[in-house]
Amino acid sequence: MATPLCLVVSLLLLAPNLISSSPVQDPEIVVEEVHSKSMNASRRNLGFLSCGTGNPIDDCWRCDPNWEKNRQRLADCGIGFGKHAIGGRDGRIYVVTDPGDDDPVNPKPGTLRHAVIQDEPLWIIFQRDMVIKLKQELIMNSFKTIDGRGANVHIAGGPCITIQFVTNIIIHGINIHDCKSGGNAYVRDSPGHYGWRTVSDGDGVSIFGGSHVWVDHCSLSNCNDGLIDAIHGSTAITISNNYMTHHDKVMLLGHSDSYTQDKNMQVTIAFNHFGEGLVQRMPRCRHGYFHVVNNDYTHWEMYAIGGSADPTINSQGNRFLAPNDVFNKEITKHEDAPESQWKYWNWRSEGDSMLNGAFFTASGVEASSSYAKASSLGARPSSLVSSITAGAGALTCKKGSRC
């Protein structure tokens, strides 16, 4: 029996330091929350600074010239299935002053690694522009925000970010690229524990058994494996406002066709720009429920959205610009199953704009109730996608003016 969400939230708030794993939520409970009156009311309260761009995340905070003094307000601007990711909202500000990563077991105070492993909630910011080349995976502890606004911050050239069996993580405004495999080394994941890590995949952001995760306004490219992968029972995730370029297998959502615990995975993919040099997996889904809404797909070489193992994919209000290659106009790819099986998978396109011959192969039952579990916010018309996604990627924010 699924753990009631109210109990999960209470436990997380009372004992963030005791979390060792992230419970998988019942999708029915999440759907009930997404559509509840209380949540709709809270969204309306966030609109008092609205710039009217049509991007509800940006309209919530970017118009505030004092954003730098109100950083933690960002945590109240989330949308989609990961909207309850509060990160370090209720903790203190931690300023990263040192880009080094000399010792992954005993990180120096002032480094990003020292910040993310702490047990207490922290809102992590950066003193200045910096390039951080990590020696090993950056293994995060729960209730952390990495906020790059106001600085040009790159995590690049080494292993990158791992969100494993933790909860309430926000990653915002970071350039993440050229990520490599790490491992066969000891790495600290909390003040009181370090352990041996086997070889990592080399993802930009790896979510493994994590919940309540929000990756927003990051620029990601050219990693060894995926740009953002979520596997092994991860859920309650929003991937929004990111600019992704120059990569093959962009986003994997689901561990394997046989790992059925991923059937409760719910991921919102919204307001992202899938740009030049991308090949496939935007995303590639398994088992769970995926809301792909108001994204701009301007490049793919093989396909845009794929999946296996009967995922529910709800594509709404996206803009798909097909490549000129006549053999790769199809947006979708039903993988690892014959048509006699995938024709029952619930994949639909609603209000999408399809350009240059792009076409979406729908399947399943159009009126299926499973689409409710793959619906997390209202889609805007696809004609507005250009303006909604105009600010995708890491922003250039200056103190004292709107971002």
mmCIF file with all atom_site columns, C-alpha atoms in Angstrom, residues 114-247:
data_model
loop_
_atom_site.group_PDB
_atom_site.id
_atom_site.type_symbol
_atom_site.label_atom_id
_atom_site.label_alt_id
_atom_site.label_comp_id
_atom_site.label_asym_id
_atom_site.label_entity_id
_atom_site.label_seq_id
_atom_site.pdbx_PDB_ins_code
_atom_site.Cartn_x
_atom_site.Cartn_y
_atom_site.Cartn_z
_atom_site.occupancy
_atom_site.B_iso_or_equiv
_atom_site.pdbx_formal_charge
_atom_site.auth_seq_id
_atom_site.auth_comp_id
_atom_site.auth_asym_id
_atom_site.auth_atom_id
_atom_site.pdbx_PDB_model_num
ATOM 1   C CA . HIS A 1 114 ? 31.222 20.691 0.876   1.00 0.00 ? 114 HIS A CA 1
ATOM 2   C CA . ALA A 1 115 ? 27.904 22.500 0.462   1.00 0.00 ? 115 ALA A CA 1
ATOM 3   C CA . VAL A 1 116 ? 25.832 19.736 -1.145  1.00 0.00 ? 116 VAL A CA 1
ATOM 4   C CA . ILE A 1 117 ? 26.747 16.991 1.356   1.00 0.00 ? 117 ILE A CA 1
ATOM 5   C CA . GLN A 1 118 ? 25.574 18.858 4.467   1.00 0.00 ? 118 GLN A CA 1
ATOM 6   C CA . ASP A 1 119 ? 22.611 17.451 6.385   1.00 0.00 ? 119 ASP A CA 1
ATOM 7   C CA . GLU A 1 120 ? 20.862 20.794 6.853   1.00 0.00 ? 120 GLU A CA 1
ATOM 8   C CA . PRO A 1 121 ? 18.787 22.517 4.160   1.00 0.00 ? 121 PRO A CA 1
ATOM 9   C CA . LEU A 1 122 ? 20.969 24.956 2.176   1.00 0.00 ? 122 LEU A CA 1
ATOM 10  C CA . TRP A 1 123 ? 20.421 27.436 -0.630  1.00 0.00 ? 123 TRP A CA 1
ATOM 11  C CA . ILE A 1 124 ? 23.769 27.340 -2.444  1.00 0.00 ? 124 ILE A CA 1
ATOM 12  C CA . ILE A 1 125 ? 24.962 30.360 -4.475  1.00 0.00 ? 125 ILE A CA 1
ATOM 13  C CA . PHE A 1 126 ? 28.268 31.406 -6.031  1.00 0.00 ? 126 PHE A CA 1
ATOM 14  C CA . GLN A 1 127 ? 30.546 34.305 -5.110  1.00 0.00 ? 127 GLN A CA 1
ATOM 15  C CA . ARG A 1 128 ? 31.733 34.829 -8.689  1.00 0.00 ? 128 ARG A CA 1
ATOM 16  C CA . ASP A 1 129 ? 31.983 33.239 -12.126 1.00 0.00 ? 129 ASP A CA 1
ATOM 17  C CA . MET A 1 130 ? 33.661 29.831 -11.957 1.00 0.00 ? 130 MET A CA 1
ATOM 18  C CA . VAL A 1 131 ? 34.307 26.579 -13.782 1.00 0.00 ? 131 VAL A CA 1
ATOM 19  C CA . ILE A 1 132 ? 34.091 23.579 -11.483 1.00 0.00 ? 132 ILE A CA 1
ATOM 20  C CA . LYS A 1 133 ? 35.825 20.437 -12.713 1.00 0.00 ? 133 LYS A CA 1
ATOM 21  C CA . LEU A 1 134 ? 34.806 17.694 -10.319 1.00 0.00 ? 134 LEU A CA 1
ATOM 22  C CA . LYS A 1 135 ? 37.095 14.778 -9.535  1.00 0.00 ? 135 LYS A CA 1
ATOM 23  C CA . GLN A 1 136 ? 34.168 12.477 -8.793  1.00 0.00 ? 136 GLN A CA 1
ATOM 24  C CA . GLU A 1 137 ? 30.375 12.575 -8.925  1.00 0.00 ? 137 GLU A CA 1
ATOM 25  C CA . LEU A 1 138 ? 28.809 15.391 -6.923  1.00 0.00 ? 138 LEU A CA 1
ATOM 26  C CA . ILE A 1 139 ? 26.615 13.309 -4.620  1.00 0.00 ? 139 ILE A CA 1
ATOM 27  C CA . MET A 1 140 ? 23.915 15.529 -3.176  1.00 0.00 ? 140 MET A CA 1
ATOM 28  C CA . ASN A 1 141 ? 22.179 15.369 0.179   1.00 0.00 ? 141 ASN A CA 1
ATOM 29  C CA . SER A 1 142 ? 18.466 16.187 0.566   1.00 0.00 ? 142 SER A CA 1
ATOM 30  C CA . PHE A 1 143 ? 16.993 19.698 0.747   1.00 0.00 ? 143 PHE A CA 1
ATOM 31  C CA . LYS A 1 144 ? 19.556 21.526 -1.373  1.00 0.00 ? 144 LYS A CA 1
ATOM 32  C CA . THR A 1 145 ? 19.275 24.201 -4.049  1.00 0.00 ? 145 THR A CA 1
ATOM 33  C CA . ILE A 1 146 ? 22.155 24.941 -6.411  1.00 0.00 ? 146 ILE A CA 1
ATOM 34  C CA . ASP A 1 147 ? 21.381 28.455 -7.652  1.00 0.00 ? 147 ASP A CA 1
ATOM 35  C CA . GLY A 1 148 ? 23.719 29.897 -10.284 1.00 0.00 ? 148 GLY A CA 1
ATOM 36  C CA . ARG A 1 149 ? 21.907 33.211 -10.794 1.00 0.00 ? 149 ARG A CA 1
ATOM 37  C CA . GLY A 1 150 ? 24.199 36.215 -10.812 1.00 0.00 ? 150 GLY A CA 1
ATOM 38  C CA . ALA A 1 151 ? 27.294 34.248 -11.804 1.00 0.00 ? 151 ALA A CA 1
ATOM 39  C CA . ASN A 1 152 ? 28.436 32.305 -14.857 1.00 0.00 ? 152 ASN A CA 1
ATOM 40  C CA . VAL A 1 153 ? 28.875 28.843 -13.365 1.00 0.00 ? 153 VAL A CA 1
ATOM 41  C CA . HIS A 1 154 ? 30.005 25.783 -15.309 1.00 0.00 ? 154 HIS A CA 1
ATOM 42  C CA . ILE A 1 155 ? 30.189 22.216 -14.028 1.00 0.00 ? 155 ILE A CA 1
ATOM 43  C CA . ALA A 1 156 ? 32.256 20.655 -16.774 1.00 0.00 ? 156 ALA A CA 1
ATOM 44  C CA . GLY A 1 157 ? 35.109 18.395 -17.749 1.00 0.00 ? 157 GLY A CA 1
ATOM 45  C CA . GLY A 1 158 ? 34.674 15.756 -15.058 1.00 0.00 ? 158 GLY A CA 1
ATOM 46  C CA . PRO A 1 159 ? 31.897 13.718 -13.430 1.00 0.00 ? 159 PRO A CA 1
ATOM 47  C CA . CYS A 1 160 ? 28.776 15.784 -12.746 1.00 0.00 ? 160 CYS A CA 1
ATOM 48  C CA . ILE A 1 161 ? 25.656 15.736 -10.530 1.00 0.00 ? 161 ILE A CA 1
ATOM 49  C CA . THR A 1 162 ? 24.170 12.657 -8.831  1.00 0.00 ? 162 THR A CA 1
ATOM 50  C CA . ILE A 1 163 ? 20.834 12.787 -6.992  1.00 0.00 ? 163 ILE A CA 1
ATOM 51  C CA . GLN A 1 164 ? 20.650 9.333  -5.400  1.00 0.00 ? 164 GLN A CA 1
ATOM 52  C CA . PHE A 1 165 ? 18.039 8.274  -2.828  1.00 0.00 ? 165 PHE A CA 1
ATOM 53  C CA . VAL A 1 166 ? 17.493 11.887 -1.746  1.00 0.00 ? 166 VAL A CA 1
ATOM 54  C CA . THR A 1 167 ? 14.626 14.320 -2.020  1.00 0.00 ? 167 THR A CA 1
ATOM 55  C CA . ASN A 1 168 ? 13.832 18.022 -2.464  1.00 0.00 ? 168 ASN A CA 1
ATOM 56  C CA . ILE A 1 169 ? 16.516 19.136 -4.887  1.00 0.00 ? 169 ILE A CA 1
ATOM 57  C CA . ILE A 1 170 ? 16.498 22.255 -7.095  1.00 0.00 ? 170 ILE A CA 1
ATOM 58  C CA . ILE A 1 171 ? 19.210 22.851 -9.700  1.00 0.00 ? 171 ILE A CA 1
ATOM 59  C CA . HIS A 1 172 ? 18.880 26.230 -11.374 1.00 0.00 ? 172 HIS A CA 1
ATOM 60  C CA . GLY A 1 173 ? 20.960 28.423 -13.641 1.00 0.00 ? 173 GLY A CA 1
ATOM 61  C CA . ILE A 1 174 ? 23.989 26.157 -14.153 1.00 0.00 ? 174 ILE A CA 1
ATOM 62  C CA . ASN A 1 175 ? 25.916 25.282 -17.324 1.00 0.00 ? 175 ASN A CA 1
ATOM 63  C CA . ILE A 1 176 ? 26.484 21.516 -17.275 1.00 0.00 ? 176 ILE A CA 1
ATOM 64  C CA . HIS A 1 177 ? 28.553 20.056 -20.085 1.00 0.00 ? 177 HIS A CA 1
ATOM 65  C CA . ASP A 1 178 ? 31.351 17.703 -21.143 1.00 0.00 ? 178 ASP A CA 1
ATOM 66  C CA . CYS A 1 179 ? 30.585 15.397 -18.225 1.00 0.00 ? 179 CYS A CA 1
ATOM 67  C CA . LYS A 1 180 ? 32.738 12.282 -17.889 1.00 0.00 ? 180 LYS A CA 1
ATOM 68  C CA . SER A 1 181 ? 32.524 8.967  -16.086 1.00 0.00 ? 181 SER A CA 1
ATOM 69  C CA . GLY A 1 182 ? 33.948 8.767  -12.584 1.00 0.00 ? 182 GLY A CA 1
ATOM 70  C CA . GLY A 1 183 ? 34.158 6.120  -9.916  1.00 0.00 ? 183 GLY A CA 1
ATOM 71  C CA . ASN A 1 184 ? 36.378 3.394  -8.528  1.00 0.00 ? 184 ASN A CA 1
ATOM 72  C CA . ALA A 1 185 ? 36.964 5.851  -5.735  1.00 0.00 ? 185 ALA A CA 1
ATOM 73  C CA . TYR A 1 186 ? 35.677 6.882  -2.328  1.00 0.00 ? 186 TYR A CA 1
ATOM 74  C CA . VAL A 1 187 ? 33.252 9.807  -2.300  1.00 0.00 ? 187 VAL A CA 1
ATOM 75  C CA . ARG A 1 188 ? 31.546 11.532 0.642   1.00 0.00 ? 188 ARG A CA 1
ATOM 76  C CA . ASP A 1 189 ? 27.758 11.947 0.517   1.00 0.00 ? 189 ASP A CA 1
ATOM 77  C CA . SER A 1 190 ? 27.145 13.386 4.007   1.00 0.00 ? 190 SER A CA 1
ATOM 78  C CA . PRO A 1 191 ? 29.226 14.736 6.901   1.00 0.00 ? 191 PRO A CA 1
ATOM 79  C CA . GLY A 1 192 ? 29.092 11.334 8.564   1.00 0.00 ? 192 GLY A CA 1
ATOM 80  C CA . HIS A 1 193 ? 29.468 8.941  5.636   1.00 0.00 ? 193 HIS A CA 1
ATOM 81  C CA . TYR A 1 194 ? 31.570 8.238  2.589   1.00 0.00 ? 194 TYR A CA 1
ATOM 82  C CA . GLY A 1 195 ? 31.574 5.135  0.444   1.00 0.00 ? 195 GLY A CA 1
ATOM 83  C CA . TRP A 1 196 ? 33.109 3.376  -2.520  1.00 0.00 ? 196 TRP A CA 1
ATOM 84  C CA . ARG A 1 197 ? 31.646 4.375  -5.886  1.00 0.00 ? 197 ARG A CA 1
ATOM 85  C CA . THR A 1 198 ? 31.768 2.107  -8.894  1.00 0.00 ? 198 THR A CA 1
ATOM 86  C CA . VAL A 1 199 ? 32.125 3.573  -12.386 1.00 0.00 ? 199 VAL A CA 1
ATOM 87  C CA . SER A 1 200 ? 29.428 6.163  -13.163 1.00 0.00 ? 200 SER A CA 1
ATOM 88  C CA . ASP A 1 201 ? 27.725 6.677  -16.525 1.00 0.00 ? 201 ASP A CA 1
ATOM 89  C CA . GLY A 1 202 ? 28.836 10.253 -17.067 1.00 0.00 ? 202 GLY A CA 1
ATOM 90  C CA . ASP A 1 203 ? 25.385 11.884 -17.012 1.00 0.00 ? 203 ASP A CA 1
ATOM 91  C CA . GLY A 1 204 ? 24.958 15.624 -16.651 1.00 0.00 ? 204 GLY A CA 1
ATOM 92  C CA . VAL A 1 205 ? 22.303 15.064 -13.977 1.00 0.00 ? 205 VAL A CA 1
ATOM 93  C CA . SER A 1 206 ? 21.672 11.513 -12.742 1.00 0.00 ? 206 SER A CA 1
ATOM 94  C CA . ILE A 1 207 ? 18.508 10.978 -10.667 1.00 0.00 ? 207 ILE A CA 1
ATOM 95  C CA . PHE A 1 208 ? 18.533 7.529  -9.049  1.00 0.00 ? 208 PHE A CA 1
ATOM 96  C CA . GLY A 1 209 ? 15.719 6.727  -6.629  1.00 0.00 ? 209 GLY A CA 1
ATOM 97  C CA . GLY A 1 210 ? 15.154 10.453 -6.088  1.00 0.00 ? 210 GLY A CA 1
ATOM 98  C CA . SER A 1 211 ? 11.919 12.372 -5.618  1.00 0.00 ? 211 SER A CA 1
ATOM 99  C CA . HIS A 1 212 ? 10.775 16.000 -5.651  1.00 0.00 ? 212 HIS A CA 1
ATOM 100 C CA . VAL A 1 213 ? 13.474 17.152 -8.073  1.00 0.00 ? 213 VAL A CA 1
ATOM 101 C CA . TRP A 1 214 ? 13.355 20.300 -10.210 1.00 0.00 ? 214 TRP A CA 1
ATOM 102 C CA . VAL A 1 215 ? 15.971 21.109 -12.883 1.00 0.00 ? 215 VAL A CA 1
ATOM 103 C CA . ASP A 1 216 ? 15.309 24.585 -14.285 1.00 0.00 ? 216 ASP A CA 1
ATOM 104 C CA . HIS A 1 217 ? 17.062 27.106 -16.555 1.00 0.00 ? 217 HIS A CA 1
ATOM 105 C CA . CYS A 1 218 ? 20.201 25.037 -17.079 1.00 0.00 ? 218 CYS A CA 1
ATOM 106 C CA . SER A 1 219 ? 22.231 24.761 -20.279 1.00 0.00 ? 219 SER A CA 1
ATOM 107 C CA . LEU A 1 220 ? 23.306 21.175 -20.931 1.00 0.00 ? 220 LEU A CA 1
ATOM 108 C CA . SER A 1 221 ? 25.408 19.622 -23.690 1.00 0.00 ? 221 SER A CA 1
ATOM 109 C CA . ASN A 1 222 ? 27.925 16.985 -24.719 1.00 0.00 ? 222 ASN A CA 1
ATOM 110 C CA . CYS A 1 223 ? 27.970 14.529 -21.821 1.00 0.00 ? 223 CYS A CA 1
ATOM 111 C CA . ASN A 1 224 ? 29.271 10.978 -21.822 1.00 0.00 ? 224 ASN A CA 1
ATOM 112 C CA . ASP A 1 225 ? 25.843 9.367  -21.379 1.00 0.00 ? 225 ASP A CA 1
ATOM 113 C CA . GLY A 1 226 ? 22.595 11.276 -20.786 1.00 0.00 ? 226 GLY A CA 1
ATOM 114 C CA . LEU A 1 227 ? 22.088 14.980 -20.184 1.00 0.00 ? 227 LEU A CA 1
ATOM 115 C CA . ILE A 1 228 ? 19.389 14.228 -17.581 1.00 0.00 ? 228 ILE A CA 1
ATOM 116 C CA . ASP A 1 229 ? 18.514 10.637 -16.652 1.00 0.00 ? 229 ASP A CA 1
ATOM 117 C CA . ALA A 1 230 ? 15.952 9.548  -14.044 1.00 0.00 ? 230 ALA A CA 1
ATOM 118 C CA . ILE A 1 231 ? 15.800 5.869  -13.096 1.00 0.00 ? 231 ILE A CA 1
ATOM 119 C CA . HIS A 1 232 ? 15.250 3.328  -10.334 1.00 0.00 ? 232 HIS A CA 1
ATOM 120 C CA . GLY A 1 233 ? 11.954 4.466  -8.821  1.00 0.00 ? 233 GLY A CA 1
ATOM 121 C CA . SER A 1 234 ? 12.484 8.198  -9.201  1.00 0.00 ? 234 SER A CA 1
ATOM 122 C CA . THR A 1 235 ? 9.351  10.354 -9.358  1.00 0.00 ? 235 THR A CA 1
ATOM 123 C CA . ALA A 1 236 ? 7.861  13.826 -8.819  1.00 0.00 ? 236 ALA A CA 1
ATOM 124 C CA . ILE A 1 237 ? 10.259 15.474 -11.268 1.00 0.00 ? 237 ILE A CA 1
ATOM 125 C CA . THR A 1 238 ? 10.052 18.668 -13.333 1.00 0.00 ? 238 THR A CA 1
ATOM 126 C CA . ILE A 1 239 ? 12.560 19.442 -16.087 1.00 0.00 ? 239 ILE A CA 1
ATOM 127 C CA . SER A 1 240 ? 11.871 22.976 -17.294 1.00 0.00 ? 240 SER A CA 1
ATOM 128 C CA . ASN A 1 241 ? 13.343 25.958 -19.147 1.00 0.00 ? 241 ASN A CA 1
ATOM 129 C CA . ASN A 1 242 ? 16.533 24.124 -20.087 1.00 0.00 ? 242 ASN A CA 1
ATOM 130 C CA . TYR A 1 243 ? 18.525 24.560 -23.309 1.00 0.00 ? 243 TYR A CA 1
ATOM 131 C CA . MET A 1 244 ? 19.934 21.260 -24.541 1.00 0.00 ? 244 MET A CA 1
ATOM 132 C CA . THR A 1 245 ? 22.362 20.950 -27.459 1.00 0.00 ? 245 THR A CA 1
ATOM 133 C CA . HIS A 1 246 ? 25.078 18.764 -29.051 1.00 0.00 ? 246 HIS A CA 1
ATOM 134 C CA . HIS A 1 247 ? 24.282 15.392 -27.571 1.00 0.00 ? 247 HIS A CA 1
#
